[in-house]
Short mmCIF file of C-alpha atoms in Angstrom, two decimals:
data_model
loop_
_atom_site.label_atom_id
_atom_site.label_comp_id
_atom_site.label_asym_id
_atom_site.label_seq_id
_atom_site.Cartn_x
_atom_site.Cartn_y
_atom_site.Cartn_z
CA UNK I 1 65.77 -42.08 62.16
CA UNK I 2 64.26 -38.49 62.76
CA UNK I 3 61.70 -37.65 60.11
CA UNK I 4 61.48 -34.49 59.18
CA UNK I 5 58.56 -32.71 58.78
CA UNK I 6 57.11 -31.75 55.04
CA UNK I 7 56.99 -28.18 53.39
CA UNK I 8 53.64 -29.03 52.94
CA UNK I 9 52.50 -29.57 56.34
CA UNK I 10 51.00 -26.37 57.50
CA UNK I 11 51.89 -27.33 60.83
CA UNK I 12 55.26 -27.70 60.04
CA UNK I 13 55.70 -24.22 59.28
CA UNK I 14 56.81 -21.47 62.27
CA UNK I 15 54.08 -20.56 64.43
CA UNK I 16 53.93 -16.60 63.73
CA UNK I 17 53.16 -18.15 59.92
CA UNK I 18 49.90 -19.98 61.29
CA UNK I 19 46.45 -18.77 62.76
CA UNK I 20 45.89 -20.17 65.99
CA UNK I 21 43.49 -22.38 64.89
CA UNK I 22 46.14 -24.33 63.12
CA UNK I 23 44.97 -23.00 59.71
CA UNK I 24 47.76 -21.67 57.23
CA UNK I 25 48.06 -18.05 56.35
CA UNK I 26 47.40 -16.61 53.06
CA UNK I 27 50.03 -14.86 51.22
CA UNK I 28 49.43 -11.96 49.25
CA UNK I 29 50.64 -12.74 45.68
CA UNK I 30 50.85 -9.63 44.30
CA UNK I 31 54.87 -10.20 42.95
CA UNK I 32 53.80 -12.84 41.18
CA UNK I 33 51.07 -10.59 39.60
CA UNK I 34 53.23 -7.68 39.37
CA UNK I 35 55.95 -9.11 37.53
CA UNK I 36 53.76 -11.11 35.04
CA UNK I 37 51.97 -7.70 34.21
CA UNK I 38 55.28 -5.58 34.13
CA UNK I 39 58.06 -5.81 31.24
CA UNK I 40 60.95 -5.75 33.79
CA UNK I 41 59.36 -8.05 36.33
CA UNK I 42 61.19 -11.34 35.59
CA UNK I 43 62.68 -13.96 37.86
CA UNK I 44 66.12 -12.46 36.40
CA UNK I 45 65.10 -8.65 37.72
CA UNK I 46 67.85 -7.22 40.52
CA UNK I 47 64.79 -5.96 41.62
CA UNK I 48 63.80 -9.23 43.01
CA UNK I 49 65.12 -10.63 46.06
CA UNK I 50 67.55 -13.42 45.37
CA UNK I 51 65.02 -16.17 46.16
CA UNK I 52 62.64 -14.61 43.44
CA UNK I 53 65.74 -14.98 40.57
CA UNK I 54 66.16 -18.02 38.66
CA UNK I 55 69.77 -19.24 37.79
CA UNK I 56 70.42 -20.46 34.28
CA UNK I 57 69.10 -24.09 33.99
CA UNK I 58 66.63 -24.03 37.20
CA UNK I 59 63.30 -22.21 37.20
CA UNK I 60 60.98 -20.47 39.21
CA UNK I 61 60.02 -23.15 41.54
CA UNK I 62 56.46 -23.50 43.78
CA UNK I 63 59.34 -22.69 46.47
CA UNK I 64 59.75 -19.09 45.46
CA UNK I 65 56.43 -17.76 45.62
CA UNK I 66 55.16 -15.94 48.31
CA UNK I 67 54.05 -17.97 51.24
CA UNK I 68 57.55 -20.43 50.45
CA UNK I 69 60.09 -21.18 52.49
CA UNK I 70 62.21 -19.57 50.05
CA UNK I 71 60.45 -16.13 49.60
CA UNK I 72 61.65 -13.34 51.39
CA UNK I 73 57.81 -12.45 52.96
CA UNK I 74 57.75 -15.76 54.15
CA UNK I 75 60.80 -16.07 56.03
CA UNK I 76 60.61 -16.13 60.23
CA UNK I 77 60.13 -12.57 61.54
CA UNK I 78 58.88 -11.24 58.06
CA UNK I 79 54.66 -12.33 59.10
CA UNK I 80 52.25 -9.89 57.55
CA UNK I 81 55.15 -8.39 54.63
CA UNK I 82 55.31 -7.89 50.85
CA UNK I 83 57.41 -8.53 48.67
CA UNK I 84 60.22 -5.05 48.49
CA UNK I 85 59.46 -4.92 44.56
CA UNK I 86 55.76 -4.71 45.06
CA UNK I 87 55.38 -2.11 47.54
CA UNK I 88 53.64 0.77 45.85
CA UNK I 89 55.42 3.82 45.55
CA UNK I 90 54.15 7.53 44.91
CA UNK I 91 51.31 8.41 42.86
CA UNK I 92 50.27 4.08 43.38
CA UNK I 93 52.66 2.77 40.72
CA UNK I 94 54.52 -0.26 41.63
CA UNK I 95 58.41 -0.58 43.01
CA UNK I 96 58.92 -2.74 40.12
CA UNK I 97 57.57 -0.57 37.64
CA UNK I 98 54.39 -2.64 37.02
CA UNK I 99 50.97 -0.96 35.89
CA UNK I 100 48.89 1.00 39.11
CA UNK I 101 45.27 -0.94 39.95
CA UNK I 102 42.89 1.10 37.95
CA UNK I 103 39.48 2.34 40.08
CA UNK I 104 36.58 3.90 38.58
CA UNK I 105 34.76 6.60 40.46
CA UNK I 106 31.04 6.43 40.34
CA UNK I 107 31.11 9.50 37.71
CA UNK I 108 33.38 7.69 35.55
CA UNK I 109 31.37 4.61 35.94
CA UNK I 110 28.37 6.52 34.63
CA UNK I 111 30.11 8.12 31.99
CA UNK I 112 31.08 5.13 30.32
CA UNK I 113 28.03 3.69 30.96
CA UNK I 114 26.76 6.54 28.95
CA UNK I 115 29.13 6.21 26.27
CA UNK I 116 28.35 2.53 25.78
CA UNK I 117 24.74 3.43 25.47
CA UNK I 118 25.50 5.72 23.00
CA UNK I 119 27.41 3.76 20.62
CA UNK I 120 24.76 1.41 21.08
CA UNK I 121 22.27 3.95 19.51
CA UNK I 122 24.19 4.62 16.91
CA UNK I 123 25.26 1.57 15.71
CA UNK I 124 21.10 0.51 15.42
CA UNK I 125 20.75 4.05 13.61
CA UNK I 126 23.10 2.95 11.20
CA UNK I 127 21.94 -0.20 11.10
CA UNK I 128 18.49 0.69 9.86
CA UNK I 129 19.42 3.56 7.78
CA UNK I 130 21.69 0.68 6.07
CA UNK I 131 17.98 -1.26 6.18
CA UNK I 132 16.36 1.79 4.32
CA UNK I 133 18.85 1.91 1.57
CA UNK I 134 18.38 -1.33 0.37
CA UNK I 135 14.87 -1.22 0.71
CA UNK I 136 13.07 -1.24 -3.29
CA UNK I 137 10.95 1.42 -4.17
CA UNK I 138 8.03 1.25 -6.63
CA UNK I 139 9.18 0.09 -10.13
CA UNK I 140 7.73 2.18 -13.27
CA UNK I 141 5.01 -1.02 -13.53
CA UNK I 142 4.01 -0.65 -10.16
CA UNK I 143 3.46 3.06 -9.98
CA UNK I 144 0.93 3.02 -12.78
CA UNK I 145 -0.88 0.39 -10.56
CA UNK I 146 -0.64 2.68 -7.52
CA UNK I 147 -1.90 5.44 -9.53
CA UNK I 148 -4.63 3.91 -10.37
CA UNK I 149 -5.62 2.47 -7.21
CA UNK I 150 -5.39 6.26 -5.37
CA UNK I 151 -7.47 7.62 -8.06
CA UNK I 152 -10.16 4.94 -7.79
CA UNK I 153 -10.28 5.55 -3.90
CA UNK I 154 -10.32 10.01 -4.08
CA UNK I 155 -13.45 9.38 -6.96
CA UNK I 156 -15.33 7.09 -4.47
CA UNK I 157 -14.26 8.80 -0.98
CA UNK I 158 -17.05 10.97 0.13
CA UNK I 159 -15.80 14.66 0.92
CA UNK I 160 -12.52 13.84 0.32
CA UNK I 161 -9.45 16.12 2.13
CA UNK I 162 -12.57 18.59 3.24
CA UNK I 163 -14.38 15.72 5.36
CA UNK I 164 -13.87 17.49 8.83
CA UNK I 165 -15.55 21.43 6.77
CA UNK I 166 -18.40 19.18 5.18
CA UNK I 167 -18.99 17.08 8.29
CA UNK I 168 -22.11 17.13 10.50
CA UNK I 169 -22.94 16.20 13.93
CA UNK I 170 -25.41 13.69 15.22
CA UNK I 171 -27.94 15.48 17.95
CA UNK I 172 -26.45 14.03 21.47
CA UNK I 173 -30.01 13.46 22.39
CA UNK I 174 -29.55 10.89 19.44
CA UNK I 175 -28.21 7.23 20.72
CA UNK I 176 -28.63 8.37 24.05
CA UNK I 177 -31.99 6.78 24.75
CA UNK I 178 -32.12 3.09 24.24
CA UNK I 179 -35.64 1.13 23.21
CA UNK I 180 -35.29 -2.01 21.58
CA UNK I 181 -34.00 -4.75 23.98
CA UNK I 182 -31.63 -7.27 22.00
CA UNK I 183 -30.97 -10.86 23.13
CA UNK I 184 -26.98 -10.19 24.58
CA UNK I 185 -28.44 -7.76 26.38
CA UNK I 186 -26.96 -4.89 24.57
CA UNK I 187 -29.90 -1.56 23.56
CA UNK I 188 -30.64 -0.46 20.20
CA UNK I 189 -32.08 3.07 19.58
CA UNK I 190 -34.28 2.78 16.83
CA UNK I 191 -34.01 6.65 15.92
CA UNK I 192 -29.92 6.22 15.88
CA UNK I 193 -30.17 3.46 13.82
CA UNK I 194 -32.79 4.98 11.53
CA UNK I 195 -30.16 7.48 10.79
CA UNK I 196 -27.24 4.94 10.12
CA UNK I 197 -29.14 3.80 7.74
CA UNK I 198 -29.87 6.91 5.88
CA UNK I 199 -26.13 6.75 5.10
CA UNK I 200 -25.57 3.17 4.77
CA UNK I 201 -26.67 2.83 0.94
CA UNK I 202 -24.54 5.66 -0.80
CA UNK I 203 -21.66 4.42 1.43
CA UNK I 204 -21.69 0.71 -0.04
CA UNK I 205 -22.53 2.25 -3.47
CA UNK I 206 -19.12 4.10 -3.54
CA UNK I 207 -17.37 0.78 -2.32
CA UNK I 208 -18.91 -1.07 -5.17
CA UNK I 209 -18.10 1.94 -7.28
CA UNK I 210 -14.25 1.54 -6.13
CA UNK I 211 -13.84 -2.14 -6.94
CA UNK I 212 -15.41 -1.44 -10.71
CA UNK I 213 -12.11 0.92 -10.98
CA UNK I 214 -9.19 -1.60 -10.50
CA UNK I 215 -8.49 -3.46 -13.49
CA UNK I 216 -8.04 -6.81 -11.75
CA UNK I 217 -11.32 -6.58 -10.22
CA UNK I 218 -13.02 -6.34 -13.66
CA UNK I 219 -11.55 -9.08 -15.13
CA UNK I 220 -12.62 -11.93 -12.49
CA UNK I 221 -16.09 -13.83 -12.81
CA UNK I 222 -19.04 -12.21 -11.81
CA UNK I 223 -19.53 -14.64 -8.81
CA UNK I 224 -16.60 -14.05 -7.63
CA UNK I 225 -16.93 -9.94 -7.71
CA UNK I 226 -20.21 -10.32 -5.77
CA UNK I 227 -18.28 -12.70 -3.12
CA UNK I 228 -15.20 -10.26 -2.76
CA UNK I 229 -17.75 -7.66 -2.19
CA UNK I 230 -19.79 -9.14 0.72
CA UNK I 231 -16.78 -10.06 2.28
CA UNK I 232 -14.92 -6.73 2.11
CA UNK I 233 -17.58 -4.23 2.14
CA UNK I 234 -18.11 -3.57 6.01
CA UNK I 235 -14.20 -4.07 6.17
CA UNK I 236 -13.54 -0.80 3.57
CA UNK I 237 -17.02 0.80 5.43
CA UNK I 238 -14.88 0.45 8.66
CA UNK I 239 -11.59 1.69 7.58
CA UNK I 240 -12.98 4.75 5.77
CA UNK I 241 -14.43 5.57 9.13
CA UNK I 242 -11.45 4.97 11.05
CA UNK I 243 -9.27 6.93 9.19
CA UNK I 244 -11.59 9.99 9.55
CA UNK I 245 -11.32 9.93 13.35
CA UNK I 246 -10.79 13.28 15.54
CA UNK I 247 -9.10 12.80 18.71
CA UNK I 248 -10.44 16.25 19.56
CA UNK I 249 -14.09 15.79 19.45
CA UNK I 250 -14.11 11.69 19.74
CA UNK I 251 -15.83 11.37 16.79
CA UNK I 252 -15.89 9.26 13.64
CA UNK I 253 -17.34 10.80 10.46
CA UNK I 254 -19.25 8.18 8.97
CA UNK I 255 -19.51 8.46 5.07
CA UNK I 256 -17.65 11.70 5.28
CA UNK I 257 -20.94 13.22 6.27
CA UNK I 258 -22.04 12.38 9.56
CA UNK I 259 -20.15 12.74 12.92
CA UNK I 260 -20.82 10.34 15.75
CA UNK I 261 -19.39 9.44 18.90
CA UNK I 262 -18.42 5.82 20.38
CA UNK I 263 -22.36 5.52 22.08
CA UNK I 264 -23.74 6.53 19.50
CA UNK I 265 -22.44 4.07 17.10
CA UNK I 266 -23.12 1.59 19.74
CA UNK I 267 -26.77 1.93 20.64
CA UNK I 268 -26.85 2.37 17.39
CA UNK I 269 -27.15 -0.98 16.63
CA UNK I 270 -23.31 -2.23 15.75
CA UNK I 271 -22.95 -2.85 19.57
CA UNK I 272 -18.91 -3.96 20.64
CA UNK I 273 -18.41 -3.68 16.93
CA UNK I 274 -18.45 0.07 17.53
CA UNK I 275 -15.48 0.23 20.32
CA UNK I 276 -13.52 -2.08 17.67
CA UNK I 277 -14.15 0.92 15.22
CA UNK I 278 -13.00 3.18 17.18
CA UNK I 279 -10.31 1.84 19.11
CA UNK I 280 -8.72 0.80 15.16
CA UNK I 281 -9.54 4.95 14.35
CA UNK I 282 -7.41 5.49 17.65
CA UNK I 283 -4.43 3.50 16.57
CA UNK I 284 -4.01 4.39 12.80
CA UNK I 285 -4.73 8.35 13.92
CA UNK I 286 -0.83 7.60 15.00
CA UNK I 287 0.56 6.00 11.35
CA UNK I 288 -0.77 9.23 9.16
CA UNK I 289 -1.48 7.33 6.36
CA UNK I 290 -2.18 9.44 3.17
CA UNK I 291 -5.09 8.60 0.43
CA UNK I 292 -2.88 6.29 -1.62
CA UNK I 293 -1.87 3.88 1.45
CA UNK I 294 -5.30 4.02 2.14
CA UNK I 295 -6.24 3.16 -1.16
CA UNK I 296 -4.30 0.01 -1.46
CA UNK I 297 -5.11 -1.17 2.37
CA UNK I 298 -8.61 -1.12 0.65
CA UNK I 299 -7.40 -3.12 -2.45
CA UNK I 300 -5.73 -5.58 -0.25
CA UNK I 301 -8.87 -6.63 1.85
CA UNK I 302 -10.77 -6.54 -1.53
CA UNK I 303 -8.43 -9.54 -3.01
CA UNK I 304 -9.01 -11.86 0.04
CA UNK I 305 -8.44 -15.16 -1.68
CA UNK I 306 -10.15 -17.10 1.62
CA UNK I 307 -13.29 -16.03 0.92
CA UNK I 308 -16.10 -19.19 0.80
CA UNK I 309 -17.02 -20.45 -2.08
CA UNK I 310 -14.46 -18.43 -4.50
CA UNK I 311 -13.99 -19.73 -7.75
CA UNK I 312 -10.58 -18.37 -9.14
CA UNK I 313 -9.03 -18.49 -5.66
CA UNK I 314 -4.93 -18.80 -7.26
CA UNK I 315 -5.68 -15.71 -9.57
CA UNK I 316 -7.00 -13.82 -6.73
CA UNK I 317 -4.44 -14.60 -4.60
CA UNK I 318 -2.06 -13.27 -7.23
CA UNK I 319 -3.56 -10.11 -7.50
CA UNK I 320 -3.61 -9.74 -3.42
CA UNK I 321 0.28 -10.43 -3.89
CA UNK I 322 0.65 -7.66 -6.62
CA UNK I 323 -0.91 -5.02 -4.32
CA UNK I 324 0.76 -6.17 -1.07
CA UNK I 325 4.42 -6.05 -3.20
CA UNK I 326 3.16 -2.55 -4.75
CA UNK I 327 2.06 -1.59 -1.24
CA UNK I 328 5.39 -2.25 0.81
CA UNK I 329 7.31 -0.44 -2.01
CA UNK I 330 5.08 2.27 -1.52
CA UNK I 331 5.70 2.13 2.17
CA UNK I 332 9.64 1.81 1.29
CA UNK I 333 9.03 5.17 -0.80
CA UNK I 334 7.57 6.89 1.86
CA UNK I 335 10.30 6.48 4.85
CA UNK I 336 7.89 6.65 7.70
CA UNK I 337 9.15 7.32 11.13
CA UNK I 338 7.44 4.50 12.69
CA UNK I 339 9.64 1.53 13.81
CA UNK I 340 8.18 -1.89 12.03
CA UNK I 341 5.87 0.25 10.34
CA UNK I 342 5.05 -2.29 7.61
CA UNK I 343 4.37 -5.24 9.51
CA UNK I 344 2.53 -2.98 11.94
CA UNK I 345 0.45 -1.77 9.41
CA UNK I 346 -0.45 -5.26 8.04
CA UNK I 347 -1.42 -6.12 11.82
CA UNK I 348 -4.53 -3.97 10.70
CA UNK I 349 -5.84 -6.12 8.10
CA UNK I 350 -6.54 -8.51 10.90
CA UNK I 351 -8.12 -5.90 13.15
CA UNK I 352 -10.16 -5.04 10.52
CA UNK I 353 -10.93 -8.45 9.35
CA UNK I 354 -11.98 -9.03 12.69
CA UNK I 355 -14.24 -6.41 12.42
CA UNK I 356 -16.30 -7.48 9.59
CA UNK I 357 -16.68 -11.22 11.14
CA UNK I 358 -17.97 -9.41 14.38
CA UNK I 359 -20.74 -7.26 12.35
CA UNK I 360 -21.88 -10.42 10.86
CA UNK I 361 -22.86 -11.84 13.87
CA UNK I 362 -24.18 -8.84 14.62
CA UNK I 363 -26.33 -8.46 12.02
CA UNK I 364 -28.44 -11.60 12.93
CA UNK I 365 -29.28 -10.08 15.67
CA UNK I 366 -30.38 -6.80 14.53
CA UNK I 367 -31.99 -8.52 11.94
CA UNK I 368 -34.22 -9.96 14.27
CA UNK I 369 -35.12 -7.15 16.62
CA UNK I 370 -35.18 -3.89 14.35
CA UNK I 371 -38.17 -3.53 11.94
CA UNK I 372 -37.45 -5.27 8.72
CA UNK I 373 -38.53 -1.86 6.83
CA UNK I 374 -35.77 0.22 8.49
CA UNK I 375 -33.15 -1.93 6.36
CA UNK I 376 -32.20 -0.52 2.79
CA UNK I 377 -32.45 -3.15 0.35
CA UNK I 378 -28.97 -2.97 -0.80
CA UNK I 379 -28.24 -3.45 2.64
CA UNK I 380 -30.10 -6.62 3.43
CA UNK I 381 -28.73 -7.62 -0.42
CA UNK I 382 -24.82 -7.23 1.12
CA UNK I 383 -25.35 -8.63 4.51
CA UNK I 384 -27.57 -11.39 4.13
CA UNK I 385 -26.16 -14.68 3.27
#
């Protein structure tokens, strides 16, 4: 018996179906497409060629799709043909009444690019205004502490609001000219320095004098005052600087009296600790903080509960965690513009911690190299261990 030769076989089929090569053609399948997409495009539309209808109790078979014996665009002389009810008529819409292939132009492509952007934007504005809202400000308790805190800071802050009227400026010939050779190589001008530490005294007196003012302070043990002190004082020194810096003359005003620039400070004797000054003054010249954020930045690194050999460390800590919560309320209150503008603002507490470590290492060595009768007592009494 003949055998006949399978649907399947690709080289069963007629040879205008089939590539040379013996390969079998691809049909277009658009009908198939077409009438799943379109509400009339069922097996049972007249539109359809009969082979494309079902009859009641047989289906669509794999026989009547395009590229079947039984599809019209499949039959022998019909090579390279659609199906009649998916030709696209005018205007791109369909024979069968299906939905027209939709093609963005480039200016539509940006202009929805655009718009997605946009909603983007707004939906983190809204998101963050949503933040804000729910956000606690101070509570009554807390602005009596805050109060206090500003007002112990404006009593002890030299100059005050007037600093840049009262200010001075340090002779450039000052700082300029290096003498004393120190062992990491850096210079140290002895008449720069001299002058540092004409200021140096009143400017830990009026730290001292701002820790006296806040009630938690006052009620720890002596020991541990004197230990807060040490630890914080070249941190406050530091900040009160920083805060007073002017972009315009690239200057810090030390004390709220005298003016100096970054080489200054630095043959001055507080070497890289100066470019940490003033690269901090640089930075928080963007946050504009006002005297009562300053104020309780101050109280903050006063209540450092890691300080060695700290007695009432949990009470401490406490109070650190009374100002920090009074702080961010604060912060809440005052709706900077400032993305992350708390935890940025925090990230200073390290910079300036960082600060104080480095100008105890650098006070060894200026110890050792500057005349002991150039340092203030109450200076030697702070920094010495």
């Amino acid at each position: 018996m003949e055998q006949k030769p399978s649907t399947l076989d690709p080289l069963s089929e007629p040879e205008d179906t089939r590539w040379l090569d013996g390969k079998r053609k691809r049909k277009s399948s658009q009908c198939l497409v077409k009438s799943s997409m379109s509400g009339t495009g069922s097996p049972q539309d007249p539109r359809h060629p009969p082979a494309l209808r079902s009859t009641p109790g047989r289906p669509v078979s794999l026989q009547d799709t395009p590229g079947s014996p039984g599809h019209p665009a499949s039959s022998p002389g019909s090579a390279g043909t659609a199906c009649p009810a998916c030709i696209p008529g005018p205007g791109g819409v369909p024979a069968d009444g299906g939905l027209p292939a939709v093609v963005l132009d480039d200016s539509k492509r940006v202009a929805k690019r655009k718009l997605i952007e946009e909603n983007r934007e707004r939906r983190r504005k809204e998101e963050m205004i949503k933040s804000l809202q729910h956000r606690p400000n101070p509570s009554a308790e807390e602005w009596e502490l805050i109060h206090v805190v500003t007002e112990a800071h404006r009593s002890t802050n030299a100059q005050g609001s007037h600093w840049k009227q009262k200010r001075k400026f340090l002779p450039e010939d000052i700082g300029q000219s290096p003498m004393a050779s120190m062992p990491d190589g850096d210079k140290v001008d002895l008449e720069a320095f001299s002058e540092f530490t004409k200021i140096i005294t009143p400017a830990i007196t009026r730290v001292v004098d701002f820790a006296k003012k806040l009630p938690m302070f006052s009620e720890l043990p002596c020991e541990d005052q004197i230990i807060l002190l040490k630890g914080c004082c070249m941190e406050i020194m530091s900040l009160r600087a920083a805060v007073r810096y002017d972009p315009e003359s690239e200057t810090l005003t030390l004390s709220g009296e005298m003016a100096v620039k970054r080489e200054q400070l630095k043959n001055g004797g507080l070497g890289v600790v100066s470019d940490a000054i003033f690269d901090l003054g640089k930075s928080l010249s963007a946050f504009n903080l006002d005297d009562t954020e300053v104020a309780l930045l101050q109280a903050v690194l006063l209540m450092s509960s890691d300080r060695t050999g700290l007695i009432c460390v949990e009470k401490i800590e406490k109070c650190q965690e009374t100002y920090l919560l009074a702080f961010e309320h604060y912060i809440n209150y005052r709706k900077h513009n400032i993305p992350h503008f708390w935890p940025k603002l925090l990230m200073k507490v390290t910079d300036l911690r960082m600060i104080g470590a480095c100008h105890a290492s650098r006070f060894l060595h200026m110890k050792v190299e500057c005349p002991t009768e150039l340092f203030p007592p109450l200076f030697l009494e702070v920094f010495e261990d």
